[in-house]
Amino acid sequence: MRFGTVLYKYASRSLTRHVRRTLISMVGVGVGCAMSLIALSWMNGAFEMQVRAVAESGSGHLMIVHRKWPDLRENSLRLSDWEESLEKVRQNPGVRACSARARANGLLAFGNRSSGVQIMALQPETESEVNRVISRSQLEGRYLYPEELDSIVIGKSLAKRLSVELDDDLFITVPGLEDIHSAMLRIVGILETGSQDLDLSICHVTLEALEAITEIPGAGEIVILLKDYNALDTVSNQLAEKMPENNLVITWKEVLPALASGMQGDKAIMRLLTTIVIVVVALGIMSAQLTAVLERRQEFAILSALGMKGGQITLIVFVESLLIGVGGALVALFVGGVVSWYLATYGINLLFFNPEGLGPSNILLDPRIYGSFGSWLITYALVISITATVVASLYPAWKAAQIDPADALRTQ
Amino acid sequence: MAVTIRDETLVHVKNVVKIYRSGEIETTALCGIDLEVKAGDFLAIVGPSGSGKTTLLNLIGALDAVTEGSLEVLGQNVSSMSLRQRADLRLHSLGFVFQAYNLFPVLTAQENVEFVLELQGVNKNRRKRAREVLAQLGLEKYADRRPTQMSGGQQQRVAVARAVASQPKLVLADEPTANLDGENAGILLDMMRELNERLGTTFIFSTHDPRVIDYARRVITLVDGKIAKDIVKETDGDGQL
């Protein structure tokens, strides 16, 4: 059916028979679609920020670990040729920042107080580029110097638990490959992230210090941040090709599988809710369209009597629905666009709703979550609104095409 | 002007039975109708309510299917046609005028006439053709009006224009004057008679209206689904009234 034909005029003007009903249908489609737009904007924005927070809180977008690490999760495993591997990672154009680390489970003691911690041994000169725990926290004292052997930085809550302050000497005990090793390290800095749980887990030394204490040389992981998250698979594959046999490239999802599946679950629930909203809206449209078809039963009978075929009658109902869908999309774009723009520009401070703190304890989340906003909104609004209305009009259109002209005219 | 009744048979109804079924209830609307309609005829089907007038008209108009018997319209066996073939027959060869006018309220008079032409796939000069038909029937000044802006008589005249715009051989009119006053009924009948005489269009009416019967050249009376009378008014030797 071409624009400007009598058939098109008939279909489009039919929407003016009950202007209020048409407008309500458009607003119904629009609001339903706007809700899903807003939900999607929020979900995409929140997901993006969560991924960034996870990546920048230690897991990176990608991580290079020992091939056995995913199964054993053993901190004593070390990379093969870690310095050469780190250099290869640094040379990849998709990599924004990278740094090498090693971890060890240990015990910190001061006087009669002690606390079990995971000690993170790192390269101070590059760690701040990959770890927002360092770059975004308040630091009392100073951070570690490269290759410093006898210094430690801990979190504020851990310091409180151990009743220590700057320049106190902590007794650290860690397992080596065969024996237990210990050392005295001076507290040179105390970090405060704003999350008590996170502060309780911060225990940083240099890579060289841990090597010296445990007598296990090398790094256990290389953490990588990408310039573009969408290039995750590409960069992962590129790096995998250049790594020694024992080194394995994994994504943050493999580092934190529970968190990744939780986030995927959140996404799935949001999608389900969005789908339910759209289905409810579509059912409403179907009801309105069916009423319109039944009201015009005799008119459809006349169309049929004049020689119009079932397919053409179906097309008329589709075009009417399509126009409602386009109107709904405009409403959705206006309502959803404004709210999504607000979410993307000003965000929502989650601490307002949950002053206790945010998310998992080992991740430094941004309290203000920003939605996603872009040209995708237009495509999404059009596709969802039009699809919902056209699908909703399938049954009314079929019903219109099935009207028996003789029967309808007999009961005129 | 007088019309020539040609020997060509447009409609051939042979022993047609029509039964309506609703659950277990059967209603026989037509029982064993035999009828031939020649090209150029101006035929009225009369009879009391429930006698089967509209049913017969619907069958001839390929709107409904016969239960028994055979029905040929314009040389085509309607009884064996699919829904699509029947729709094609209606579109290309038949015109309809309904009691309640049944113009499309969202279209102007001109667009109502154009509608059928567009369905037929007429693209070239469609607008001009619709305008000409309206002008021929004295409806030019109503061309841009919607049905709600016209009187019943004007609407029915537009309905006739819509029916004849594509120059069908056969026009079926179901109680066309039932909702019109005497003056408008007269105008309408004059108009249809003029089309019959000028273009040779065959008209079949179902009607109660004695005015239509006066205009008709042939009158068939149905009673209880059967033809009770078939009166052909006298013509001269050339088949003219």
XYZ file of C-alpha atoms in Angstrom, chain A:
412
model
C 0.000 0.000 0.000
C 1.621 3.187 -1.173
C 1.523 6.512 0.634
C -1.092 8.769 -0.964
C -3.278 6.016 -2.379
C -6.968 5.897 -1.509
C -6.353 2.708 0.455
C -3.708 4.463 2.539
C -6.023 7.424 3.073
C -8.751 5.033 4.157
C -6.451 3.304 6.653
C -4.915 6.477 8.056
C -8.174 8.402 8.297
C -9.826 5.451 10.008
C -7.687 6.335 13.000
C -9.554 9.630 13.243
C -12.926 7.932 13.771
C -12.206 7.639 17.481
C -9.477 10.160 18.056
C -9.448 9.619 21.807
C -9.104 5.860 21.431
C -6.308 6.255 18.897
C -4.462 8.703 21.139
C -4.900 6.466 24.171
C -3.562 3.523 22.151
C -0.556 5.563 21.029
C 0.104 6.779 24.565
C -0.299 3.215 25.875
C 2.237 1.878 23.382
C 4.452 4.897 23.958
C 4.476 4.684 27.744
C 5.014 0.918 27.719
C 7.851 1.278 25.258
C 9.249 4.281 27.159
C 9.340 2.183 30.321
C 11.343 -0.461 28.555
C 13.591 2.221 27.035
C 14.244 3.684 30.470
C 14.827 0.238 31.934
C 17.218 -0.601 29.130
C 19.009 2.715 29.431
C 19.409 2.145 33.160
C 20.375 -1.494 32.729
C 22.967 -0.785 30.030
C 24.412 2.135 31.959
C 24.503 0.243 35.238
C 25.976 -2.844 33.567
C 28.638 -0.760 31.875
C 29.520 0.983 35.141
C 29.527 -2.279 37.069
C 31.850 -3.867 34.546
C 34.110 -0.821 34.764
C 33.996 -0.923 38.556
C 34.750 -4.639 38.603
C 37.549 -4.228 36.103
C 39.084 -1.261 37.885
C 38.733 -2.816 41.314
C 41.350 -5.414 40.600
C 39.943 -7.923 38.150
C 40.691 -5.983 34.980
C 38.772 -6.588 31.776
C 41.232 -9.332 31.030
C 43.704 -11.132 33.184
C 46.630 -13.366 32.316
C 47.058 -16.165 34.797
C 48.719 -19.547 35.021
C 46.885 -22.143 32.986
C 46.010 -24.101 36.137
C 44.705 -21.083 38.040
C 41.031 -21.234 36.916
C 40.759 -24.754 38.375
C 43.023 -24.495 41.408
C 42.766 -20.796 42.306
C 46.141 -21.316 43.943
C 47.996 -18.078 44.775
C 51.431 -19.651 44.581
C 51.087 -20.325 40.830
C 53.357 -18.074 38.807
C 53.307 -16.996 35.152
C 55.923 -18.133 32.668
C 58.133 -15.305 31.423
C 55.916 -12.730 33.108
C 58.021 -9.695 32.202
C 58.091 -10.646 28.530
C 54.357 -11.349 28.663
C 53.717 -7.981 30.321
C 55.634 -6.250 27.558
C 53.612 -8.024 24.873
C 50.416 -6.964 26.590
C 51.607 -3.372 26.816
C 52.303 -3.336 23.061
C 48.763 -4.331 22.128
C 46.969 -1.242 20.787
C 43.690 -2.242 22.446
C 45.210 -2.169 25.939
C 44.711 0.980 28.019
C 46.767 -0.088 31.039
C 48.298 -3.210 32.524
C 50.181 -4.254 35.592
C 51.651 -7.415 37.090
C 50.731 -8.812 40.485
C 51.092 -11.717 42.825
C 48.864 -12.692 45.730
C 49.315 -14.582 48.942
C 47.067 -15.428 51.837
C 48.689 -14.343 55.056
C 48.334 -13.207 58.608
C 49.025 -9.698 59.854
C 49.781 -9.218 63.525
C 50.447 -6.272 65.764
C 50.861 -6.869 69.467
C 48.162 -9.272 70.510
C 45.950 -8.465 67.535
C 45.957 -10.311 64.229
C 43.932 -10.548 61.049
C 43.926 -12.901 58.084
C 44.255 -11.101 54.749
C 44.958 -11.602 51.109
C 48.169 -9.769 50.430
C 48.386 -8.164 47.026
C 51.879 -7.684 45.710
C 52.012 -5.187 42.892
C 53.944 -2.739 40.777
C 53.191 0.643 42.403
C 54.165 2.589 39.274
C 51.454 0.973 37.149
C 48.941 -0.380 39.647
C 47.226 2.966 40.135
C 46.404 2.947 36.396
C 44.511 -0.312 36.685
C 43.149 -0.087 40.213
C 40.691 2.563 41.337
C 41.106 1.423 44.931
C 44.383 3.323 44.859
C 43.484 6.186 42.576
C 40.122 7.015 44.165
C 40.793 6.476 47.870
C 41.917 8.870 50.523
C 45.476 8.101 51.418
C 46.993 8.822 54.793
C 50.790 8.802 54.521
C 52.136 7.742 51.167
C 51.785 4.916 48.686
C 54.452 2.303 48.003
C 57.571 3.140 46.031
C 58.657 0.799 43.235
C 60.688 -2.169 44.436
C 60.318 -1.096 48.079
C 60.930 -4.187 50.232
C 59.925 -3.345 53.776
C 56.773 -1.256 53.456
C 53.068 -2.026 53.470
C 49.858 -0.110 52.739
C 46.669 -1.271 54.410
C 43.036 -0.243 54.530
C 41.555 2.009 57.191
C 39.275 -0.661 58.677
C 42.106 -3.155 58.822
C 44.228 -0.580 60.599
C 41.426 -0.064 63.106
C 41.043 -3.783 63.675
C 44.761 -4.139 64.311
C 44.899 -0.842 66.249
C 47.813 0.364 64.150
C 48.752 3.668 62.617
C 51.350 5.030 60.240
C 54.939 3.947 60.894
C 53.886 1.000 63.038
C 55.606 -2.263 62.151
C 53.352 -5.136 61.229
C 54.379 -8.756 61.590
C 53.428 -10.597 58.430
C 53.301 -14.374 58.032
C 52.808 -16.034 54.617
C 53.220 -19.559 53.299
C 56.021 -20.219 50.811
C 56.265 -23.243 48.576
C 57.371 -25.453 51.441
C 57.716 -23.347 54.582
C 55.995 -20.533 56.393
C 57.774 -17.220 56.012
C 57.491 -14.048 58.034
C 58.718 -10.487 57.987
C 58.282 -7.094 59.604
C 56.840 -4.402 57.344
C 56.332 -0.744 58.150
C 52.962 0.860 57.492
C 53.654 3.737 55.116
C 50.111 4.398 54.010
C 46.514 3.832 55.068
C 43.840 3.834 52.354
C 40.217 4.760 52.933
C 37.822 3.893 50.114
C 34.546 4.724 51.864
C 33.588 1.058 52.029
C 34.434 -0.554 55.370
C 34.348 -4.029 53.860
C 36.714 -3.031 51.105
C 39.033 -1.229 53.525
C 39.263 -4.386 55.563
C 40.662 -6.294 52.583
C 43.361 -3.834 51.461
C 46.887 -5.068 52.075
C 49.428 -3.962 49.455
C 53.129 -4.654 49.197
C 55.462 -4.478 46.233
C 55.948 -7.481 44.000
C 59.600 -7.543 45.027
C 58.672 -7.541 48.735
C 56.459 -10.602 48.388
C 59.147 -12.335 46.332
C 61.614 -11.670 49.093
C 59.295 -12.912 51.843
C 57.884 -16.025 50.170
C 60.922 -16.813 48.064
C 58.552 -17.480 45.162
C 59.794 -15.417 42.234
C 57.699 -13.754 39.571
C 54.155 -12.526 39.096
C 51.011 -14.591 39.348
C 48.777 -12.413 37.186
C 48.795 -9.566 34.709
C 45.735 -7.392 34.976
C 44.615 -5.583 31.823
C 42.222 -2.699 31.180
C 41.010 -2.191 27.630
C 40.386 1.012 25.749
C 37.096 -0.387 24.484
C 35.170 -3.038 26.391
C 33.526 -4.190 23.175
C 36.941 -5.341 21.958
C 37.145 -7.855 24.813
C 37.100 -10.954 22.651
C 39.329 -9.512 19.935
C 42.086 -8.417 22.321
C 41.729 -11.612 24.311
C 42.333 -13.667 21.174
C 45.225 -11.470 20.068
C 46.942 -11.807 23.442
C 46.261 -15.517 23.708
C 48.217 -16.085 20.502
C 51.300 -14.367 21.932
C 51.368 -15.927 25.392
C 53.645 -18.803 26.451
C 51.944 -22.135 26.812
C 51.449 -21.921 30.567
C 49.893 -18.481 30.489
C 46.173 -18.188 29.950
C 44.104 -15.133 29.029
C 40.800 -14.993 30.913
C 38.066 -12.396 31.184
C 36.738 -10.746 34.327
C 33.741 -13.074 34.051
C 36.030 -16.035 34.611
C 37.809 -14.276 37.454
C 34.519 -13.474 39.202
C 32.037 -16.014 37.826
C 29.481 -15.538 40.607
C 29.393 -11.796 40.101
C 29.198 -12.159 36.313
C 26.311 -14.591 36.500
C 24.594 -12.340 39.049
C 24.878 -9.411 36.659
C 23.614 -11.540 33.787
C 20.735 -12.616 36.023
C 19.900 -8.979 36.771
C 19.912 -8.279 33.051
C 17.667 -11.253 32.343
C 15.170 -10.174 35.024
C 15.122 -6.638 33.656
C 14.556 -8.013 30.142
C 11.780 -10.239 31.428
C 10.074 -7.316 33.161
C 10.436 -5.233 30.013
C 8.967 -8.026 27.933
C 6.048 -8.365 30.352
C 5.354 -4.643 30.052
C 5.429 -4.854 26.258
C 3.206 -7.944 26.215
C 0.670 -6.217 28.494
C 0.726 -3.166 26.230
C 0.355 -5.375 23.142
C -2.651 -7.118 24.680
C -4.225 -3.733 25.336
C -3.633 -2.740 21.724
C -5.023 -6.043 20.535
C -8.176 -5.452 22.542
C -8.577 -1.922 21.166
C -7.913 -3.057 17.589
C -10.308 -5.962 17.907
C -13.010 -3.612 19.158
C -12.322 -1.311 16.213
C -12.566 -4.231 13.767
C -15.817 -5.524 15.255
C -17.291 -2.033 15.196
C -16.480 -1.821 11.518
C -17.687 -5.323 10.697
C -20.126 -4.065 8.080
C -17.581 -1.776 6.542
C -15.139 -4.653 6.132
C -18.006 -6.638 4.620
C -18.525 -3.841 2.080
C -14.807 -3.834 1.301
C -15.041 -7.542 0.693
C -18.234 -7.155 -1.363
C -16.500 -4.609 -3.570
C -13.854 -7.215 -4.338
C -11.163 -6.541 -1.768
C -9.270 -9.699 -0.894
C -8.527 -10.965 2.596
C -4.860 -10.019 2.292
C -5.734 -6.427 1.416
C -8.132 -6.150 4.356
C -5.385 -7.529 6.612
C -3.030 -4.927 5.176
C -5.443 -2.121 6.058
C -5.543 -3.239 9.704
C -1.739 -3.574 9.680
C -1.283 -0.081 8.311
C -3.601 1.319 10.983
C -1.579 -0.538 13.627
C 1.664 0.594 12.066
C 0.576 4.214 12.332
C -0.403 3.686 15.973
C 3.012 2.088 16.463
C 4.805 5.051 14.898
C 2.792 7.429 17.092
C 3.638 5.260 20.098
C 7.307 5.333 19.143
C 7.251 9.135 19.091
C 5.667 9.180 22.548
C 8.217 6.604 23.713
C 11.077 8.628 22.297
C 9.856 11.765 23.982
C 9.140 10.244 27.406
C 11.884 7.622 27.332
C 14.357 9.981 25.703
C 13.915 12.721 28.296
C 14.185 10.318 31.241
C 17.113 8.437 29.693
C 18.866 11.710 28.973
C 18.361 12.738 32.608
C 19.702 9.383 33.787
C 22.684 9.650 31.467
C 23.429 13.251 32.418
C 22.725 13.415 36.131
C 22.520 9.759 37.133
C 21.028 8.477 40.349
C 22.901 8.346 43.625
C 22.333 4.848 44.942
C 23.556 5.831 48.395
C 20.322 7.794 48.678
C 18.424 4.509 48.536
C 20.987 2.380 50.341
C 23.174 4.401 52.727
C 24.679 1.145 54.080
C 26.918 0.736 51.053
C 26.946 -0.702 47.592
C 27.471 -4.076 46.057
C 30.102 -6.721 46.716
C 32.771 -5.833 49.272
C 35.725 -6.292 46.935
C 34.471 -3.834 44.324
C 34.636 -0.075 44.523
C 31.332 0.885 42.908
C 30.430 4.396 41.868
C 27.587 5.513 44.104
C 26.067 7.475 41.228
C 24.864 5.282 38.395
C 24.413 6.842 34.961
C 22.086 5.498 32.285
C 23.017 4.903 28.694
C 21.849 7.399 26.056
C 22.389 7.291 22.323
C 20.937 6.850 18.879
C 20.035 3.284 19.811
C 17.011 4.753 21.601
C 15.436 5.729 18.257
C 15.938 2.296 16.720
C 14.727 0.577 19.859
C 11.615 2.764 20.221
C 10.629 2.261 16.583
C 11.315 -1.460 16.515
C 9.581 -2.241 19.823
C 6.557 0.032 19.299
C 5.926 -1.035 15.737
C 6.594 -4.703 16.381
C 4.332 -4.716 19.445
C 1.455 -3.044 17.619
C 1.789 -5.020 14.420
C 2.021 -8.321 16.322
C -0.928 -7.216 18.460
C -2.937 -6.544 15.310
C -2.376 -10.014 13.841
C -5.516 -11.461 15.373
C -7.775 -8.430 14.706
C -6.467 -8.321 11.117
C -7.174 -12.006 10.636
C -10.614 -11.503 12.179
C -11.329 -8.639 9.759
C -10.272 -10.755 6.793
C -12.565 -13.585 7.916
C -15.739 -11.488 7.949
C -18.330 -13.091 5.691
C -19.780 -10.233 3.619
C -23.142 -11.895 3.035
C -23.563 -12.650 6.724
C -22.463 -9.179 7.828
C -24.707 -7.441 5.314
C -27.668 -9.659 6.160
C -27.465 -8.532 9.791
C -27.005 -4.888 8.817
